[in-house]
C-alpha cells in the first residue's frame, strides 16, 4: 500500500517560493516523523518547475509540479481547482497552507470543495497523546489559545508566517518530483487585469521594528520613529489605533489582526502591551519598551524597559546614534 502524507501548498511570489512554505514543510516534517507519514508538496505557476528541488531540500519527499502559462496569474478559481483535484487523488491526511492573504483566500474554497473543515490562522501544530493533530490558534481576540481537533479529512489548516522555525536547507536530500499537466478549468468570471497596489513595506521580514502606539500625540510625530528606524536599518510598526486613526497604512500594523513580526530588535514606544498587540511581536529577539507609565503591561514582556516620555527619550537616542555613526 502506498504511504500517506501531509500536503504542503507551496505559495509563490512571481517565480519565487514564499518562505512560509519552507516553515510549513519544516513543521510537516516534524509531524510526519511522529505520525509515520510522508511530506508532500505542490507548486503551481509559470516558470517554477526548477524550484521544486528547493522544496525537497527543505524536507519534502514528493513534489507535484504544475508549470503552465495559464497559471501565471493568481487566479484563485484555477488554483483551487487544481488543488482540489490533487487532494482528491492523493488523499493527504493533513493539508497545510500559509495564512497569507493568498492562502487565506484559497484555503476556504478548497475546504468547501472537499467538504472538510479548516482551522485558520494557526500559530502551532502538535500531536496529542492519542496521536491526533492539535491545531492551536488564538481565540477571543488573542486572550486564549484554542486547541482544535478536526474529525473530517483531510485536516486543513492555514498557519501564520514566521511562527514556525525555518528548517535547515539540505541540498543532498533526495525526493521525487512529479510533473503534472494542467487541465484547463472553467474559470470564467475572473480575469486578472493587473496589480493595483503593492505592499510598500515588509514588516514580517524586518530585522528591526520601531513601533509606536497611542503614546504618540499626532500623525506628524511618526517621523520620530521613522528617523530612529532608518538609523537602525529597520521599519516602522504601529499599534492598531494608529491605523484606525488613518495615520498610516495597515501594512504597518503589528498584532493579532495585523502582522506577526519576529525581528532581532523590537522597540515599542508608547504602546501599553495589550494581548492583541503582544500576539504580533512577543517572539521578537529583544524587546525594548519605552513608556511613561511604569505599570504598563508591555514592561512584563520587555528585555529592557525605559520609563520615560518618548518625546524626550527618542530624540536623545537618535542623537546618540547619529554621533556614534559619525565617529
Ligand atoms: C479584535 C481585536 C483585534 C485587535 N488587533 C490589534 C492588533 O492587531 N494590534 C494592536 O496593536 N491592537 C489590536 N487591538 C487593539 C488592542 O486591544 C489595544 O486597544 C491596542 O493595542 C492599544 O494600542 P496602544 O498600546 O497604542 O494604546 P494604549 O493602550 O492607549 O497605550 C498607550 C500607551 O502609551 C503610553 N504613553 C502615553 N504617552 C506617552 C509618552 N509621551 N511617552 C511614553 N509613553 C506614553 C501610555 O502609558 C500607554 O501605556 C485589537 C482589538 C480587538 C478587539
mmCIF file of C-alpha atoms and ligand atoms in Angstrom:
data_model
loop_
_atom_site.group_PDB
_atom_site.id
_atom_site.type_symbol
_atom_site.label_atom_id
_atom_site.label_comp_id
_atom_site.label_asym_id
_atom_site.label_seq_id
_atom_site.Cartn_x
_atom_site.Cartn_y
_atom_site.Cartn_z
ATOM 1 C CA UNK A 1 0.000 0.000 0.000
ATOM 2 C CA UNK A 2 1.306 3.453 -0.847
ATOM 3 C CA UNK A 3 2.305 5.726 2.027
ATOM 4 C CA UNK A 4 0.045 8.515 3.209
ATOM 5 C CA UNK A 5 1.197 12.054 3.586
ATOM 6 C CA UNK A 6 0.948 15.640 4.685
ATOM 7 C CA UNK A 7 0.488 18.023 1.760
ATOM 8 C CA UNK A 8 2.016 21.495 1.900
ATOM 9 C CA UNK A 9 0.959 24.069 -0.667
ATOM 10 C CA UNK A 10 3.997 25.960 -1.948
ATOM 11 C CA UNK A 11 2.970 29.575 -2.326
ATOM 12 C CA UNK A 12 4.846 31.597 -4.905
ATOM 13 C CA UNK A 13 5.596 35.279 -5.333
ATOM 14 C CA UNK A 14 6.258 35.604 -9.047
ATOM 15 C CA UNK A 15 8.569 32.680 -9.673
ATOM 16 C CA UNK A 16 9.952 32.605 -6.111
ATOM 17 C CA UNK A 17 8.735 30.421 -3.271
ATOM 18 C CA UNK A 18 7.233 32.307 -0.329
ATOM 19 C CA UNK A 19 9.336 31.498 2.787
ATOM 20 C CA UNK A 20 6.215 30.484 4.752
ATOM 21 C CA UNK A 21 6.254 27.355 2.577
ATOM 22 C CA UNK A 22 9.596 26.216 3.970
ATOM 23 C CA UNK A 23 8.420 26.877 7.513
ATOM 24 C CA UNK A 24 5.367 24.690 6.853
ATOM 25 C CA UNK A 25 7.461 21.932 5.305
ATOM 26 C CA UNK A 26 9.703 22.022 8.396
ATOM 27 C CA UNK A 27 6.671 21.596 10.646
ATOM 28 C CA UNK A 28 5.172 18.942 8.369
ATOM 29 C CA UNK A 29 8.469 17.007 8.570
ATOM 30 C CA UNK A 30 8.315 17.053 12.367
ATOM 31 C CA UNK A 31 4.672 15.865 12.379
ATOM 32 C CA UNK A 32 5.342 13.264 9.685
ATOM 33 C CA UNK A 33 8.073 11.622 11.771
ATOM 34 C CA UNK A 34 5.638 11.279 14.679
ATOM 35 C CA UNK A 35 2.716 10.051 12.564
ATOM 36 C CA UNK A 36 4.725 7.890 10.156
ATOM 37 C CA UNK A 37 3.641 9.911 7.131
ATOM 38 C CA UNK A 38 5.446 11.347 4.113
ATOM 39 C CA UNK A 39 5.733 15.062 3.371
ATOM 40 C CA UNK A 40 4.299 16.086 0.025
ATOM 41 C CA UNK A 41 4.284 19.500 -1.541
ATOM 42 C CA UNK A 42 2.754 21.035 -4.631
ATOM 43 C CA UNK A 43 3.785 24.103 -6.574
ATOM 44 C CA UNK A 44 1.722 25.868 -9.248
ATOM 45 C CA UNK A 45 2.618 28.732 -11.530
ATOM 46 C CA UNK A 46 4.660 29.557 -14.593
ATOM 47 C CA UNK A 47 8.433 29.143 -14.784
ATOM 48 C CA UNK A 48 8.517 27.496 -11.365
ATOM 49 C CA UNK A 49 9.434 23.875 -12.211
ATOM 50 C CA UNK A 50 13.105 24.368 -11.326
ATOM 51 C CA UNK A 51 12.073 25.477 -7.830
ATOM 52 C CA UNK A 52 10.663 22.048 -6.916
ATOM 53 C CA UNK A 53 14.060 20.796 -5.741
ATOM 54 C CA UNK A 54 14.129 23.540 -3.082
ATOM 55 C CA UNK A 55 11.041 22.010 -1.524
ATOM 56 C CA UNK A 56 12.855 18.679 -1.280
ATOM 57 C CA UNK A 57 15.985 20.325 0.142
ATOM 58 C CA UNK A 58 13.803 21.755 2.908
ATOM 59 C CA UNK A 59 12.130 18.444 3.794
ATOM 60 C CA UNK A 60 9.550 17.324 1.181
ATOM 61 C CA UNK A 61 9.604 13.693 -0.013
ATOM 62 C CA UNK A 62 7.488 14.253 -3.099
ATOM 63 C CA UNK A 63 6.603 17.380 -5.076
ATOM 64 C CA UNK A 64 3.754 17.741 -7.580
ATOM 65 C CA UNK A 65 4.550 20.459 -10.128
ATOM 66 C CA UNK A 66 2.041 22.294 -12.331
ATOM 67 C CA UNK A 67 4.002 24.665 -14.549
ATOM 68 C CA UNK A 68 1.789 26.316 -17.141
ATOM 69 C CA UNK A 69 1.458 29.779 -18.605
ATOM 70 C CA UNK A 70 -2.249 29.728 -17.756
ATOM 71 C CA UNK A 71 -1.271 29.509 -14.065
ATOM 72 C CA UNK A 72 0.923 32.596 -14.205
ATOM 73 C CA UNK A 73 -1.759 34.881 -12.741
ATOM 74 C CA UNK A 74 -3.034 34.205 -9.268
ATOM 75 C CA UNK A 75 -6.441 33.112 -10.471
ATOM 76 C CA UNK A 76 -7.991 31.719 -7.334
ATOM 77 C CA UNK A 77 -10.520 29.560 -9.192
ATOM 78 C CA UNK A 78 -7.903 27.882 -11.390
ATOM 79 C CA UNK A 79 -5.540 27.307 -8.471
ATOM 80 C CA UNK A 80 -8.352 26.000 -6.290
ATOM 81 C CA UNK A 81 -9.498 23.546 -8.972
ATOM 82 C CA UNK A 82 -6.009 22.087 -9.402
ATOM 83 C CA UNK A 83 -5.508 21.695 -5.655
ATOM 84 C CA UNK A 84 -8.928 20.133 -5.117
ATOM 85 C CA UNK A 85 -8.309 17.591 -7.898
ATOM 86 C CA UNK A 86 -4.877 16.767 -6.496
ATOM 87 C CA UNK A 87 -6.192 16.383 -2.939
ATOM 88 C CA UNK A 88 -8.964 14.076 -4.143
ATOM 89 C CA UNK A 89 -6.421 11.954 -5.968
ATOM 90 C CA UNK A 90 -3.620 11.659 -3.404
ATOM 91 C CA UNK A 91 -5.825 11.949 -0.283
ATOM 92 C CA UNK A 92 -3.488 13.691 2.165
ATOM 93 C CA UNK A 93 -4.154 13.208 5.864
ATOM 94 C CA UNK A 94 -3.275 16.844 6.532
ATOM 95 C CA UNK A 95 -3.210 19.780 4.102
ATOM 96 C CA UNK A 96 -1.343 22.951 5.125
ATOM 97 C CA UNK A 97 -1.267 26.420 3.565
ATOM 98 C CA UNK A 98 0.249 29.711 4.722
ATOM 99 C CA UNK A 99 -2.113 32.166 6.412
ATOM 100 C CA UNK A 100 -1.027 34.821 3.929
ATOM 101 C CA UNK A 101 -3.588 36.949 2.069
ATOM 102 C CA UNK A 102 -3.402 34.460 -0.827
ATOM 103 C CA UNK A 103 -3.550 31.376 1.406
ATOM 104 C CA UNK A 104 -6.498 32.860 3.277
ATOM 105 C CA UNK A 105 -8.338 33.294 0.012
ATOM 106 C CA UNK A 106 -7.509 29.848 -1.346
ATOM 107 C CA UNK A 107 -7.897 27.587 1.693
ATOM 108 C CA UNK A 108 -11.612 28.059 2.466
ATOM 109 C CA UNK A 109 -12.511 27.466 -1.167
ATOM 110 C CA UNK A 110 -10.589 24.201 -1.175
ATOM 111 C CA UNK A 111 -12.026 23.115 2.184
ATOM 112 C CA UNK A 112 -15.570 23.770 0.981
ATOM 113 C CA UNK A 113 -14.981 21.836 -2.244
ATOM 114 C CA UNK A 114 -13.512 18.909 -0.290
ATOM 115 C CA UNK A 115 -16.311 19.107 2.257
ATOM 116 C CA UNK A 116 -13.872 19.264 5.134
ATOM 117 C CA UNK A 117 -13.094 21.635 7.998
ATOM 118 C CA UNK A 118 -10.498 24.384 8.070
ATOM 119 C CA UNK A 119 -8.671 25.840 11.057
ATOM 120 C CA UNK A 120 -7.459 29.259 10.015
ATOM 121 C CA UNK A 121 -4.545 31.284 11.365
ATOM 122 C CA UNK A 122 -2.847 28.600 13.455
ATOM 123 C CA UNK A 123 0.258 29.500 15.410
ATOM 124 C CA UNK A 124 1.264 25.929 16.248
ATOM 125 C CA UNK A 125 0.532 22.306 15.393
ATOM 126 C CA UNK A 126 1.146 19.499 17.864
ATOM 127 C CA UNK A 127 0.369 15.820 18.234
ATOM 128 C CA UNK A 128 -1.502 14.868 21.417
ATOM 129 C CA UNK A 129 -1.016 11.688 23.462
ATOM 130 C CA UNK A 130 -3.587 9.844 21.297
ATOM 131 C CA UNK A 131 -1.635 10.658 18.148
ATOM 132 C CA UNK A 132 -4.166 13.253 16.979
ATOM 133 C CA UNK A 133 -3.326 16.619 15.471
ATOM 134 C CA UNK A 134 -3.934 19.666 17.655
ATOM 135 C CA UNK A 135 -4.310 22.895 15.743
ATOM 136 C CA UNK A 136 -3.538 25.817 18.013
ATOM 137 C CA UNK A 137 -4.801 29.294 17.268
ATOM 138 C CA UNK A 138 -5.638 32.450 19.208
ATOM 139 C CA UNK A 139 -9.325 32.869 20.022
ATOM 140 C CA UNK A 140 -11.403 35.591 21.664
ATOM 141 C CA UNK A 141 -9.104 38.281 20.247
ATOM 142 C CA UNK A 142 -5.999 36.525 21.394
ATOM 143 C CA UNK A 143 -6.943 36.168 25.054
ATOM 144 C CA UNK A 144 -6.927 32.370 24.924
ATOM 145 C CA UNK A 145 -5.294 29.750 22.744
ATOM 146 C CA UNK A 146 -7.799 27.269 21.336
ATOM 147 C CA UNK A 147 -6.647 23.673 20.778
ATOM 148 C CA UNK A 148 -8.693 22.338 17.884
ATOM 149 C CA UNK A 149 -9.116 18.772 16.612
ATOM 150 C CA UNK A 150 -10.768 18.009 13.283
ATOM 151 C CA UNK A 151 -12.684 14.828 12.567
ATOM 152 C CA UNK A 152 -13.100 15.337 8.797
ATOM 153 C CA UNK A 153 -10.308 14.542 6.323
ATOM 154 C CA UNK A 154 -8.073 15.977 5.112
ATOM 155 C CA UNK A 155 -7.392 18.082 8.184
ATOM 156 C CA UNK A 156 -6.885 21.531 6.683
ATOM 157 C CA UNK A 157 -5.140 24.435 8.371
ATOM 158 C CA UNK A 158 -3.592 27.748 7.465
ATOM 159 C CA UNK A 159 -0.524 28.719 9.508
ATOM 160 C CA UNK A 160 0.798 32.209 10.100
ATOM 161 C CA UNK A 161 4.061 33.315 8.579
ATOM 162 C CA UNK A 162 7.077 33.460 10.902
ATOM 163 C CA UNK A 163 5.591 31.424 13.728
ATOM 164 C CA UNK A 164 7.264 28.123 12.742
ATOM 165 C CA UNK A 165 11.004 27.544 12.639
ATOM 166 C CA UNK A 166 12.732 27.730 9.240
ATOM 167 C CA UNK A 167 14.191 24.247 8.556
ATOM 168 C CA UNK A 168 17.816 23.766 7.584
ATOM 169 C CA UNK A 169 18.310 23.569 3.808
ATOM 170 C CA UNK A 170 19.979 20.293 2.855
ATOM 171 C CA UNK A 171 20.899 20.137 -0.878
ATOM 172 C CA UNK A 172 21.852 16.467 -0.504
ATOM 173 C CA UNK A 173 18.235 15.464 0.325
ATOM 174 C CA UNK A 174 16.586 13.298 -2.316
ATOM 175 C CA UNK A 175 12.931 13.178 -3.270
ATOM 176 C CA UNK A 176 10.544 12.616 -6.135
ATOM 177 C CA UNK A 177 9.430 15.395 -8.496
ATOM 178 C CA UNK A 178 6.225 14.641 -10.365
ATOM 179 C CA UNK A 179 5.395 16.895 -13.312
ATOM 180 C CA UNK A 180 1.635 17.173 -13.809
ATOM 181 C CA UNK A 181 -0.368 18.548 -16.705
ATOM 182 C CA UNK A 182 -2.637 21.456 -16.056
ATOM 183 C CA UNK A 183 -6.057 20.683 -17.490
ATOM 184 C CA UNK A 184 -7.759 23.948 -18.198
ATOM 185 C CA UNK A 185 -10.641 24.550 -15.875
ATOM 186 C CA UNK A 186 -13.733 26.573 -16.354
ATOM 187 C CA UNK A 187 -12.734 29.771 -14.577
ATOM 188 C CA UNK A 188 -14.936 32.225 -16.365
ATOM 189 C CA UNK A 189 -15.813 35.271 -14.347
ATOM 190 C CA UNK A 190 -12.257 36.018 -13.215
ATOM 191 C CA UNK A 191 -9.729 37.890 -15.268
ATOM 192 C CA UNK A 192 -6.569 39.405 -13.839
ATOM 193 C CA UNK A 193 -6.323 42.982 -15.104
ATOM 194 C CA UNK A 194 -3.046 43.776 -13.370
ATOM 195 C CA UNK A 195 -1.671 44.696 -9.987
ATOM 196 C CA UNK A 196 -3.426 47.584 -8.305
ATOM 197 C CA UNK A 197 -1.002 48.096 -5.445
ATOM 198 C CA UNK A 198 1.969 46.558 -3.810
ATOM 199 C CA UNK A 199 2.893 46.272 -0.169
ATOM 200 C CA UNK A 200 5.301 49.093 0.438
ATOM 201 C CA UNK A 201 6.928 47.594 3.471
ATOM 202 C CA UNK A 202 7.607 44.070 4.517
ATOM 203 C CA UNK A 203 7.153 44.155 8.257
ATOM 204 C CA UNK A 204 7.213 40.403 8.671
ATOM 205 C CA UNK A 205 10.773 40.073 7.363
ATOM 206 C CA UNK A 206 12.237 43.160 9.099
ATOM 207 C CA UNK A 207 15.177 42.658 11.465
ATOM 208 C CA UNK A 208 14.449 45.846 13.384
ATOM 209 C CA UNK A 209 10.983 47.271 14.072
ATOM 210 C CA UNK A 210 10.465 50.627 15.776
ATOM 211 C CA UNK A 211 6.814 50.669 16.762
ATOM 212 C CA UNK A 212 4.611 53.454 18.031
ATOM 213 C CA UNK A 213 1.274 53.491 19.780
ATOM 214 C CA UNK A 214 -1.226 55.866 21.287
ATOM 215 C CA UNK A 215 1.578 57.480 23.273
ATOM 216 C CA UNK A 216 2.152 59.476 20.082
ATOM 217 C CA UNK A 217 0.165 62.707 20.101
ATOM 218 C CA UNK A 218 -0.214 63.303 16.377
ATOM 219 C CA UNK A 219 0.400 61.723 12.993
ATOM 220 C CA UNK A 220 3.363 64.000 12.205
ATOM 221 C CA UNK A 221 5.241 62.583 15.191
ATOM 222 C CA UNK A 222 5.640 59.307 13.343
ATOM 223 C CA UNK A 223 8.703 60.916 11.717
ATOM 224 C CA UNK A 224 10.475 60.443 15.051
ATOM 225 C CA UNK A 225 10.021 56.701 14.726
ATOM 226 C CA UNK A 226 10.947 56.782 11.029
ATOM 227 C CA UNK A 227 14.204 58.542 11.813
ATOM 228 C CA UNK A 228 15.081 56.035 14.523
ATOM 229 C CA UNK A 229 14.094 53.116 12.290
ATOM 230 C CA UNK A 230 16.263 54.450 9.425
ATOM 231 C CA UNK A 231 19.264 54.805 11.705
ATOM 232 C CA UNK A 232 18.853 51.201 12.839
ATOM 233 C CA UNK A 233 18.116 49.841 9.356
ATOM 234 C CA UNK A 234 14.577 48.964 10.371
ATOM 235 C CA UNK A 235 10.961 49.766 9.590
ATOM 236 C CA UNK A 236 8.097 51.439 11.415
ATOM 237 C CA UNK A 237 5.359 49.396 13.048
ATOM 238 C CA UNK A 238 2.304 50.642 14.907
ATOM 239 C CA UNK A 239 -0.465 49.502 17.209
ATOM 240 C CA UNK A 240 -3.939 49.250 15.740
ATOM 241 C CA UNK A 241 -5.401 52.562 16.966
ATOM 242 C CA UNK A 242 -2.954 54.468 14.751
ATOM 243 C CA UNK A 243 -4.171 52.584 11.690
ATOM 244 C CA UNK A 244 -7.763 53.198 12.723
ATOM 245 C CA UNK A 245 -6.998 56.910 13.018
ATOM 246 C CA UNK A 246 -5.810 56.796 9.406
ATOM 247 C CA UNK A 247 -2.277 57.904 10.339
ATOM 248 C CA UNK A 248 -0.582 55.051 8.490
ATOM 249 C CA UNK A 249 -1.496 52.049 6.332
ATOM 250 C CA UNK A 250 -2.422 48.656 7.744
ATOM 251 C CA UNK A 251 0.799 47.210 6.293
ATOM 252 C CA UNK A 252 2.452 48.716 9.393
ATOM 253 C CA UNK A 253 0.105 47.230 11.974
ATOM 254 C CA UNK A 254 1.585 44.740 14.408
ATOM 255 C CA UNK A 255 -0.656 42.345 16.240
ATOM 256 C CA UNK A 256 -3.446 39.856 16.257
ATOM 257 C CA UNK A 257 -5.324 41.456 13.379
ATOM 258 C CA UNK A 258 -2.175 42.845 11.728
ATOM 259 C CA UNK A 259 1.268 41.408 11.069
ATOM 260 C CA UNK A 260 3.218 38.916 13.118
ATOM 261 C CA UNK A 261 6.807 40.106 13.386
ATOM 262 C CA UNK A 262 9.914 38.377 14.688
ATOM 263 C CA UNK A 263 12.699 40.958 14.363
ATOM 264 C CA UNK A 264 16.000 40.785 16.193
ATOM 265 C CA UNK A 265 15.050 44.073 17.866
ATOM 266 C CA UNK A 266 11.581 45.468 18.631
ATOM 267 C CA UNK A 267 11.327 48.939 20.160
ATOM 268 C CA UNK A 268 7.819 49.670 21.453
ATOM 269 C CA UNK A 269 7.250 53.393 22.033
ATOM 270 C CA UNK A 270 4.081 54.498 23.813
ATOM 271 C CA UNK A 271 2.460 51.082 23.463
ATOM 272 C CA UNK A 272 0.698 49.655 26.521
ATOM 273 C CA UNK A 273 1.123 45.965 25.602
ATOM 274 C CA UNK A 274 -2.420 44.679 25.027
ATOM 275 C CA UNK A 275 -2.770 40.917 24.401
ATOM 276 C CA UNK A 276 -3.701 41.719 20.805
ATOM 277 C CA UNK A 277 -0.508 43.700 20.262
ATOM 278 C CA UNK A 278 1.673 41.154 22.065
ATOM 279 C CA UNK A 279 0.283 38.407 19.803
ATOM 280 C CA UNK A 280 2.136 40.032 16.937
ATOM 281 C CA UNK A 281 5.555 40.712 18.493
ATOM 282 C CA UNK A 282 6.159 38.619 21.588
ATOM 283 C CA UNK A 283 8.623 36.339 19.763
ATOM 284 C CA UNK A 284 10.970 39.208 18.863
ATOM 285 C CA UNK A 285 14.618 38.594 19.721
ATOM 286 C CA UNK A 286 14.974 41.606 22.009
ATOM 287 C CA UNK A 287 12.152 43.885 23.150
ATOM 288 C CA UNK A 288 12.800 47.406 24.391
ATOM 289 C CA UNK A 289 9.760 49.233 25.758
ATOM 290 C CA UNK A 290 9.571 52.990 26.211
ATOM 291 C CA UNK A 291 6.568 54.053 28.253
ATOM 292 C CA UNK A 292 5.873 56.837 30.731
ATOM 293 C CA UNK A 293 3.734 54.549 32.890
ATOM 294 C CA UNK A 294 5.881 52.171 34.972
ATOM 295 C CA UNK A 295 2.907 49.807 35.377
ATOM 296 C CA UNK A 296 2.327 49.396 31.607
ATOM 297 C CA UNK A 297 1.912 45.649 30.813
ATOM 298 C CA UNK A 298 4.466 45.863 27.991
ATOM 299 C CA UNK A 299 7.232 46.008 30.624
ATOM 300 C CA UNK A 300 6.398 42.442 31.689
ATOM 301 C CA UNK A 301 7.417 41.263 28.230
ATOM 302 C CA UNK A 302 10.345 43.594 27.605
ATOM 303 C CA UNK A 303 14.024 42.709 27.934
ATOM 304 C CA UNK A 304 14.752 46.374 28.635
ATOM 305 C CA UNK A 305 12.209 48.841 29.967
ATOM 306 C CA UNK A 306 12.639 52.604 29.764
ATOM 307 C CA UNK A 307 10.221 54.575 31.950
ATOM 308 C CA UNK A 308 10.269 57.874 30.120
ATOM 309 C CA UNK A 309 8.379 60.293 27.951
ATOM 310 C CA UNK A 310 9.055 59.095 24.406
ATOM 311 C CA UNK A 311 9.263 62.723 23.250
ATOM 312 C CA UNK A 312 12.300 63.152 25.479
ATOM 313 C CA UNK A 313 13.847 59.729 25.098
ATOM 314 C CA UNK A 314 13.627 59.080 21.330
ATOM 315 C CA UNK A 315 15.310 62.364 20.217
ATOM 316 C CA UNK A 316 18.157 61.671 22.676
ATOM 317 C CA UNK A 317 18.567 58.149 21.342
ATOM 318 C CA UNK A 318 18.557 59.456 17.754
ATOM 319 C CA UNK A 319 21.245 61.993 18.623
ATOM 320 C CA UNK A 320 23.347 59.345 20.324
ATOM 321 C CA UNK A 321 23.121 57.023 17.312
ATOM 322 C CA UNK A 322 23.953 59.836 14.891
ATOM 323 C CA UNK A 323 27.008 60.804 16.934
ATOM 324 C CA UNK A 324 28.191 57.192 17.013
ATOM 325 C CA UNK A 325 27.769 56.905 13.237
ATOM 326 C CA UNK A 326 29.876 59.987 12.692
ATOM 327 C CA UNK A 327 32.666 58.708 14.947
HETATM 328 C C1 LIG B 1 -10.476 42.041 17.656
HETATM 329 C C2 LIG B 1 -9.370 42.974 18.039
HETATM 330 C C3 LIG B 1 -8.182 42.907 17.349
HETATM 331 C C4 LIG B 1 -7.146 43.775 17.683
HETATM 332 N N1 LIG B 1 -5.978 43.689 16.977
HETATM 333 C C5 LIG B 1 -4.964 44.505 17.325
HETATM 334 C C6 LIG B 1 -3.726 44.426 16.634
HETATM 335 O O1 LIG B 1 -3.533 43.657 15.677
HETATM 336 N N2 LIG B 1 -2.729 45.235 17.037
HETATM 337 C C7 LIG B 1 -2.859 46.130 18.076
HETATM 338 O O2 LIG B 1 -1.894 46.839 18.385
HETATM 339 N N3 LIG B 1 -4.034 46.236 18.718
HETATM 340 C C8 LIG B 1 -5.087 45.457 18.367
HETATM 341 N N4 LIG B 1 -6.270 45.603 19.004
HETATM 342 C C9 LIG B 1 -6.431 46.741 19.934
HETATM 343 C C10 LIG B 1 -5.891 46.463 21.343
HETATM 344 O O3 LIG B 1 -6.872 45.841 22.118
HETATM 345 C C11 LIG B 1 -5.459 47.764 22.034
HETATM 346 O O4 LIG B 1 -6.551 48.649 22.074
HETATM 347 C C12 LIG B 1 -4.296 48.474 21.344
HETATM 348 O O5 LIG B 1 -3.243 47.557 21.130
HETATM 349 C C13 LIG B 1 -3.792 49.607 22.219
HETATM 350 O O6 LIG B 1 -2.842 50.346 21.500
HETATM 351 P P1 LIG B 1 -1.780 51.230 22.266
HETATM 352 O O7 LIG B 1 -0.950 50.354 23.150
HETATM 353 O O8 LIG B 1 -1.075 52.033 21.242
HETATM 354 O O9 LIG B 1 -2.661 52.245 23.093
HETATM 355 P P2 LIG B 1 -2.931 52.349 24.636
HETATM 356 O O10 LIG B 1 -3.379 51.071 25.207
HETATM 357 O O11 LIG B 1 -3.809 53.548 24.832
HETATM 358 O O12 LIG B 1 -1.490 52.653 25.261
HETATM 359 C C14 LIG B 1 -0.779 53.842 25.068
HETATM 360 C C15 LIG B 1 0.439 53.779 25.975
HETATM 361 O O13 LIG B 1 1.244 54.901 25.721
HETATM 362 C C16 LIG B 1 1.798 55.328 26.952
HETATM 363 N N5 LIG B 1 2.138 56.738 26.799
HETATM 364 C C17 LIG B 1 1.315 57.810 26.679
HETATM 365 N N6 LIG B 1 2.018 58.924 26.455
HETATM 366 C C18 LIG B 1 3.334 58.569 26.421
HETATM 367 C C19 LIG B 1 4.545 59.276 26.224
HETATM 368 N N7 LIG B 1 4.527 60.607 25.976
HETATM 369 N N8 LIG B 1 5.697 58.594 26.277
HETATM 370 C C20 LIG B 1 5.730 57.268 26.509
HETATM 371 N N9 LIG B 1 4.589 56.539 26.703
HETATM 372 C C21 LIG B 1 3.416 57.176 26.642
HETATM 373 C C22 LIG B 1 0.713 55.092 27.988
HETATM 374 O O14 LIG B 1 1.253 54.953 29.277
HETATM 375 C C23 LIG B 1 0.106 53.780 27.463
HETATM 376 O O15 LIG B 1 0.699 52.662 28.087
HETATM 377 C C24 LIG B 1 -7.321 44.743 18.718
HETATM 378 C C25 LIG B 1 -8.521 44.763 19.418
HETATM 379 C C26 LIG B 1 -9.535 43.911 19.090
HETATM 380 C C27 LIG B 1 -10.816 43.979 19.859
#
